[in-house]
Coordinates of C-alpha atoms in Angstrom, one line a residue:
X213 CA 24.7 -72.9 12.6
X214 CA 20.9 -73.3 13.1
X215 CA 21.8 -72.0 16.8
X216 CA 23.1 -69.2 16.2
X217 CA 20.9 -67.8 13.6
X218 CA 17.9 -68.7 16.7
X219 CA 20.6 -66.3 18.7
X220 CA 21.0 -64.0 16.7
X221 CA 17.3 -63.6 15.5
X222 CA 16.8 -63.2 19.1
X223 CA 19.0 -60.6 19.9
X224 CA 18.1 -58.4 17.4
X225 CA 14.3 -58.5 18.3
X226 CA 15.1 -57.6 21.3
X227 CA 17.5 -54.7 20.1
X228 CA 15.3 -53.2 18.0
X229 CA 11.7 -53.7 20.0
X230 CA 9.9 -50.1 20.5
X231 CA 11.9 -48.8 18.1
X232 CA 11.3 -47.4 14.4
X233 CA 13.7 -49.5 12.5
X234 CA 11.7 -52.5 11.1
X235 CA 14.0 -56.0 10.2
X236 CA 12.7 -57.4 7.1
X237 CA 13.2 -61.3 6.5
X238 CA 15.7 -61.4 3.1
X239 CA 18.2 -63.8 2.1
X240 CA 21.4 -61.9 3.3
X241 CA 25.3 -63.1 3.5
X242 CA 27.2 -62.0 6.6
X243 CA 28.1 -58.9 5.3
X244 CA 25.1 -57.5 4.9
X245 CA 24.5 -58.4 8.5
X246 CA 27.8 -56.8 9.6
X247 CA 26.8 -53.6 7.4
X248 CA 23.0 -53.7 9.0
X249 CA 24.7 -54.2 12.6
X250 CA 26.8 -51.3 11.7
X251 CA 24.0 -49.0 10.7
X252 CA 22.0 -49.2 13.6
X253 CA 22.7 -45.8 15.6
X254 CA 18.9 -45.0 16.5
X255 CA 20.4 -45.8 20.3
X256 CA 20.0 -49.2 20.2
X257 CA 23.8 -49.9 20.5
X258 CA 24.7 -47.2 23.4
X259 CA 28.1 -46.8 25.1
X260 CA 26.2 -48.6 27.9
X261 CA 25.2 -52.0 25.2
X262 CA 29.0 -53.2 25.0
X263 CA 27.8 -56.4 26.1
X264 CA 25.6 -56.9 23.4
X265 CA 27.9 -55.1 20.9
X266 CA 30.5 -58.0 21.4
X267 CA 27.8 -60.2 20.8
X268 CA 26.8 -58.9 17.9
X269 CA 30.6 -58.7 16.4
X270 CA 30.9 -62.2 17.1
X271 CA 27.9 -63.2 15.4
X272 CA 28.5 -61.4 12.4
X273 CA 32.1 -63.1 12.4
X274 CA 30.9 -66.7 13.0
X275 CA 28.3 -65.8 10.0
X276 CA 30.9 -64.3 7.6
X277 CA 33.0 -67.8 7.7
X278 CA 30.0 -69.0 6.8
X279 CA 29.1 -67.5 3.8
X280 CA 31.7 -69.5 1.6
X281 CA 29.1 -72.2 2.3
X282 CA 25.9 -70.9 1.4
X283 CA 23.9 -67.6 1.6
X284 CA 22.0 -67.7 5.0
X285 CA 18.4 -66.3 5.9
X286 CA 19.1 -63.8 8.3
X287 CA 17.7 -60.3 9.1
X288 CA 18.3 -57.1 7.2
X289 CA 17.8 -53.9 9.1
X290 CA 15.7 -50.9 6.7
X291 CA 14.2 -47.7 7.1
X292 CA 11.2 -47.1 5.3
X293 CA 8.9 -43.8 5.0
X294 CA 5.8 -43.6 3.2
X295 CA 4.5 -39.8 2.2
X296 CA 1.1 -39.6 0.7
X297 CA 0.1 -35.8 -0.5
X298 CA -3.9 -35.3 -0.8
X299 CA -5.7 -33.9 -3.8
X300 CA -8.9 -33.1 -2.4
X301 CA -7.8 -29.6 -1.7
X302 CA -6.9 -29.4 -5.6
X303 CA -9.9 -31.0 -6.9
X304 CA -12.0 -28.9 -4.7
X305 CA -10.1 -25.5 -6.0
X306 CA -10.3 -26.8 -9.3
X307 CA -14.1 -27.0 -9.1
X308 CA -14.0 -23.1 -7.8
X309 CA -12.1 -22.3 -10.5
X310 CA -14.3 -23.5 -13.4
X311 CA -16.9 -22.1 -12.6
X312 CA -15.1 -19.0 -11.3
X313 CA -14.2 -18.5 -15.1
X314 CA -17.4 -18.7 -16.1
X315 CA -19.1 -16.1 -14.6
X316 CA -15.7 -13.3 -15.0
X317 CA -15.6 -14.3 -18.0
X318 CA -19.6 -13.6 -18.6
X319 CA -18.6 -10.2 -17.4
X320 CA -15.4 -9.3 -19.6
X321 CA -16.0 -7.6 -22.7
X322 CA -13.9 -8.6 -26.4
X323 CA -13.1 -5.2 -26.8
X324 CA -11.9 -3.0 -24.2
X325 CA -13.2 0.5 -24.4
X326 CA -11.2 3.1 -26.1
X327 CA -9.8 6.5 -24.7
X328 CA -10.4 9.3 -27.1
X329 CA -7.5 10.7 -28.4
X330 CA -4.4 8.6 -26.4
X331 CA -2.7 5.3 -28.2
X332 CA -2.5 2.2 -25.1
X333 CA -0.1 0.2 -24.3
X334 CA -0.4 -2.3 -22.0
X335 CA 2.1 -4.9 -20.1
X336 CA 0.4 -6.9 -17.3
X337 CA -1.0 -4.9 -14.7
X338 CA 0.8 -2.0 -16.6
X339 CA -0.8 0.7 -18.7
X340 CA 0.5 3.5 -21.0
X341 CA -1.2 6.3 -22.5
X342 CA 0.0 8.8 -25.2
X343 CA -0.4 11.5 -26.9
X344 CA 1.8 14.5 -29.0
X345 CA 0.6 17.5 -30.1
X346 CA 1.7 21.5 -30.0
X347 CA 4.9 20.5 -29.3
X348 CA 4.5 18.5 -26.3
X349 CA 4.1 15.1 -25.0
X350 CA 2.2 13.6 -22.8
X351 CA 2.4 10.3 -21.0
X352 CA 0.1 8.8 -18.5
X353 CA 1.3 5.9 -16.6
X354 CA -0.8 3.9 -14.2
X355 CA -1.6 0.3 -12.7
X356 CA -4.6 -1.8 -12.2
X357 CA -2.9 -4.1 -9.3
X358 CA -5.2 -3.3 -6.0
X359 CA -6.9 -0.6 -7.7
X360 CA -10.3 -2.0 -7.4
X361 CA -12.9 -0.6 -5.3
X362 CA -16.4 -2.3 -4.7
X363 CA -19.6 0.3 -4.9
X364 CA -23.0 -1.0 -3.4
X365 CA -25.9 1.0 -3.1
X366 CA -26.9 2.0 0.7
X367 CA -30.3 2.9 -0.1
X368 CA -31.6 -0.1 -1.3
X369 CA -32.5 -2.6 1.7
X370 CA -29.9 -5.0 2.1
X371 CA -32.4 -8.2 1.4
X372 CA -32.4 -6.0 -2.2
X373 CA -29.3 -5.4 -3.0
X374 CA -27.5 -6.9 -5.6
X375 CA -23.7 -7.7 -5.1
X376 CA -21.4 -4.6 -5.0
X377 CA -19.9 -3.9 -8.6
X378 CA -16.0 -3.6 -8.6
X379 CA -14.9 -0.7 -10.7
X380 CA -10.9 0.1 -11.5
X381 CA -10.0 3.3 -10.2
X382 CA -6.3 3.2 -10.4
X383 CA -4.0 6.5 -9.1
X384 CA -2.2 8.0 -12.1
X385 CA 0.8 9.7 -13.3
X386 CA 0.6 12.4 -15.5
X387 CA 3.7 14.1 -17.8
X388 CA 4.1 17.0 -20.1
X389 CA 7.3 17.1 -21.8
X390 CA 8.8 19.9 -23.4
X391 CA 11.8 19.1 -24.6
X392 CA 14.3 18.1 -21.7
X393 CA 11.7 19.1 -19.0
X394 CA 8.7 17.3 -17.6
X395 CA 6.0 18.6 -15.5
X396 CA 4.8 15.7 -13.6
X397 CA 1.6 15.2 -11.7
X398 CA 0.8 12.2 -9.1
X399 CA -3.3 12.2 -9.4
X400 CA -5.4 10.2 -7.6
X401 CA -9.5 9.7 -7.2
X402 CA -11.5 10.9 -4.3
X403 CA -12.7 8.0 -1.6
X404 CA -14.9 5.5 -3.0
X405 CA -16.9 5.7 0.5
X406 CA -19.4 8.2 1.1
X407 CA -18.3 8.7 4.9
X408 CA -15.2 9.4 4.1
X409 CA -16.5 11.9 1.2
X410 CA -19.0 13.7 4.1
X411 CA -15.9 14.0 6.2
X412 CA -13.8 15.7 3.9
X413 CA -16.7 18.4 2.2
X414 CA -17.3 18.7 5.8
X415 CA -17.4 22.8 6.5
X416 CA -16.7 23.5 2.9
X417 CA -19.6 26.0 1.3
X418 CA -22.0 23.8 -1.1
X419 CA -20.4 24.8 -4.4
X420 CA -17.0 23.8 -3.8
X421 CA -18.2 20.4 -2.1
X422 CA -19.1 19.2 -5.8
X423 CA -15.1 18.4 -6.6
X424 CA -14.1 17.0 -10.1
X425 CA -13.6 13.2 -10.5
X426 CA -9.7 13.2 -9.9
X427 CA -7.6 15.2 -7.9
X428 CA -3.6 16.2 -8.1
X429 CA -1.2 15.3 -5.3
X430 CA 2.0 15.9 -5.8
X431 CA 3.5 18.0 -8.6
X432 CA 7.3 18.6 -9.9
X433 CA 9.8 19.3 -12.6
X434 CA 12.4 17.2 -13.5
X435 CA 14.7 17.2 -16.4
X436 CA 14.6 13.0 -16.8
X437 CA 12.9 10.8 -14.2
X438 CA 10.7 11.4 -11.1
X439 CA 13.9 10.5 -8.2
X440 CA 13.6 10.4 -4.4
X441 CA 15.5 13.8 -4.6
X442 CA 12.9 15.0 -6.6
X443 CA 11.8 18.8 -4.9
X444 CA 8.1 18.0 -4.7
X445 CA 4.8 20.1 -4.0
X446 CA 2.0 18.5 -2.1
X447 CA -1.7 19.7 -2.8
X448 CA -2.7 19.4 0.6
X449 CA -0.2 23.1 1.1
X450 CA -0.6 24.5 -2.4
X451 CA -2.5 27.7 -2.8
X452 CA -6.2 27.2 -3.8
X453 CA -5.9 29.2 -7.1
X454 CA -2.5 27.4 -8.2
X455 CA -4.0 24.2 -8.0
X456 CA -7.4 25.4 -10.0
X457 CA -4.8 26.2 -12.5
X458 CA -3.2 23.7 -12.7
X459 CA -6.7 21.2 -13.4
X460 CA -7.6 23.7 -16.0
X461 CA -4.2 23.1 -17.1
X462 CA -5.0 19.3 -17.5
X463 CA -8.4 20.2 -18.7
X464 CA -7.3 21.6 -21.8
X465 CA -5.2 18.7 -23.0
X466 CA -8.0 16.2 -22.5
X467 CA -7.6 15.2 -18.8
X468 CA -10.8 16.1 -17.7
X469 CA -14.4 14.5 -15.8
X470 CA -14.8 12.9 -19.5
X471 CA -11.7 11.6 -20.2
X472 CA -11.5 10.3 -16.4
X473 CA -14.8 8.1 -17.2
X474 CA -13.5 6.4 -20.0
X475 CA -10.7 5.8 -18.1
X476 CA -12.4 3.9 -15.3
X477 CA -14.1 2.0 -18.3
X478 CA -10.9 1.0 -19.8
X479 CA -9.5 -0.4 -16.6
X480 CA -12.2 -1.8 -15.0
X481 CA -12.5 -3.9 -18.3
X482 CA -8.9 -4.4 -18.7
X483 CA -8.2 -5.3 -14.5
X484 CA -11.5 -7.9 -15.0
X485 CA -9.4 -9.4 -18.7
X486 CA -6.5 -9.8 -16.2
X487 CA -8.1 -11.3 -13.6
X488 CA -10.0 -14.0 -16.2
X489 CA -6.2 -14.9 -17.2
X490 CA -4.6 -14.9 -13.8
X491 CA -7.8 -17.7 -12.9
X492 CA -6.8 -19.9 -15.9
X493 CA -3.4 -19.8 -14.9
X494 CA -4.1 -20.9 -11.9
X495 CA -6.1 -23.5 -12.9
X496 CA -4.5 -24.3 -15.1
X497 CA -1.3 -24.9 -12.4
X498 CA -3.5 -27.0 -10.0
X499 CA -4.8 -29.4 -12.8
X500 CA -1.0 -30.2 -13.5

């Protein structure tokens, strides 16, 4: 019996040299062997190995008679993997974060600024403004995501300067209801960056190159909901005195240069409150 075991152990090392599959000294019977034998298909036992595949049944026979005897030592065949997953990546972006916090949060204010005259509601990145009055309604809808804009000063050398402040300046949606109908108004702010300001007051006289702080669009009446199939009006091909009229339109229920400043005031303050929360999270997330 001795012998073949010494056989067998030597076949086997030879079977599986080079190869993954590592054989682990355990105290087996011969049907463990027979089941190990059996599991080896990491082309060690080819259609080409017959030889040492009748070997091999044999062996695990003559060692299965045995095993009414005693258990044997013999080899049993296992795979093992081993996975290891680093944390200095976490650690280091926990680090950022901390002190991340600390300086938004220097920055964001208790209170967020009011909006004369409007009630605000707000739902994540989402923010509702209202107002009734004269028989009419009107709703302002907007969003802070990606509505941030960076402003540095070009005058001041660059050794000088201090880091570009991030203001809010999110596009909004404007609607006056009236019972079943809705005027609406997609308005947006001029660019942030002064070339492309020169470019567009570029051959306009001097008077009319001093705009107001927001611009309209797109305008439209519905009866419900702003569709696809929505007949729309672009600014860029309305006539000049229609589209004055319509921002003194605006400018008599409040939207104006004044209520366009507290706006950005809101939102920056609300965006940077968001921002704080969405860097806890986070943290919060990688500490787990």
């Amino acid at each position: 019996m001795a012998k073949t075991l010494k056989f067998a152990y030597s076949v086997t090392s030879k079977l599986v040299s080079g190869s993954s599959t590592k054989l682990l000294a355990q105290p087996q019977s011969g049907k463990a062997v027979k089941q190990c034998f059996a599991g080896v298909n990491c082309g060690l036992l080819s259609s080409s190995s017959r030889a040492h595949n009748s070997t091999l049944s044999r062996l695990g026979r003559q060692v299965s008679r045995s095993d009414k005897d005693k258990p044997c030592e013999i080899l049993a065949c296992t795979n093992t993997y081993r996975v290891s997953y680093s944390t200095e990546v976490e650690k280091d972006l926990s680090t950022f974060l901390e002190k991340e916090i600390k300086f938004e949060s220097s920055k964001a204010s208790d209170k967020l600024p009011k909006i004369a005259g409007f009630d605000i509601t707000t739902d994540g990145g989402d923010v509702t403004l209202t107002k009734s009055g004269k028989g009419e309604k009107i709703t302002i809808k907007l969003s802070v995501n990606g509505a941030v804009d960076s402003f540095g000063s070009e005058d001041v050398p660059q050794d000088d300067q201090e880091p570009p402040q991030m203001v809010c300046r999110p596009p909004f949606n404007v609607e006056i209801s009236k019972g079943s109908t809705i005027l609406a108004l997609q308005c947006s702010f001029p660019s942030a960056y002064p070339e492309d300001e020169a470019e567009y007051a570029k051959g306009k006289p001097v008077e009319e190159q001093i705009g107001d702080q927001f611009e309209i669009e797109e305008i439209a009446i519905h009866g419900g909901e702003w569709t696809d199939t929505t007949y729309t009006v672009s600014a860029e091909t309305m006539d000049a005195e229609l589209f004055d009229l319509l921002m003194d339109m605006l400018d008599e229920r409040g939207i104006n240069d004044e209520f366009v400043a507290q706006l950005i005031d809101f939102c920056t303050a609300y965006e940077n409150q968001q921002y704080v929360s969405f860097l806890q999270n986070l943290k919060s997330f990688v500490d787990k």
